[in-house]
């Protein structure tokens, strides 16, 4: 089987948009797009900035991985996941993080 490749003459800033053909793909695309919206909003950026301000002093420019890095990472993951899930539940009816995570697999 062979495919023809078409040169679209795209510039670096051009965006290609693909449309989904079924409801599951459309919902996945809606959720993914909403996540993109959330993480670019000032409130999310402030959450990250506050977290970095709280924890930056624990990090050094070395190859050693300190035990506290694991604690900080877990705290960050919990903070971000909880915020994203709460925002997604507010913006998308019947949102389920478990279902979305399964869709990613």
XYZ file of C-alpha atoms in Angstrom, residues 48-99:
52
model
C 2.772 26.697 39.065
C 4.644 29.870 39.927
C 3.588 29.666 43.581
C 4.663 26.023 43.725
C 8.061 26.825 42.240
C 8.545 29.747 44.625
C 7.778 27.423 47.531
C 10.155 24.646 46.435
C 12.988 25.987 44.289
C 15.407 26.260 47.189
C 15.495 22.457 47.549
C 17.073 21.979 44.135
C 20.770 22.141 43.312
C 22.704 21.895 40.096
C 24.059 18.410 40.742
C 23.498 14.875 39.576
C 22.356 13.763 43.006
C 18.647 13.036 43.324
C 17.637 13.993 46.817
C 14.830 12.173 48.587
C 12.915 15.435 48.902
C 12.617 15.564 45.099
C 10.222 12.616 45.260
C 8.084 14.338 47.868
C 8.009 17.575 45.877
C 7.161 15.711 42.673
C 4.264 13.867 44.332
C 2.958 17.133 45.772
C 3.153 18.796 42.355
C 1.390 15.910 40.588
C -1.366 15.917 43.207
C -1.794 19.690 42.948
C -1.927 19.764 39.156
C -4.089 16.673 38.710
C -6.606 17.850 41.306
C -6.804 21.312 39.756
C -7.180 19.957 36.211
C -9.810 17.419 37.211
C -11.853 20.019 39.114
C -11.700 22.457 36.206
C -12.608 19.759 33.677
C -15.612 18.715 35.784
C -16.789 22.346 35.842
C -16.423 22.763 32.067
C -17.408 19.380 30.614
C -20.575 17.552 31.609
C -20.096 14.007 32.877
C -16.308 14.313 32.787
C -14.453 11.331 34.234
C -10.686 11.427 34.681
C -10.655 7.629 34.844
C -12.352 7.361 31.427
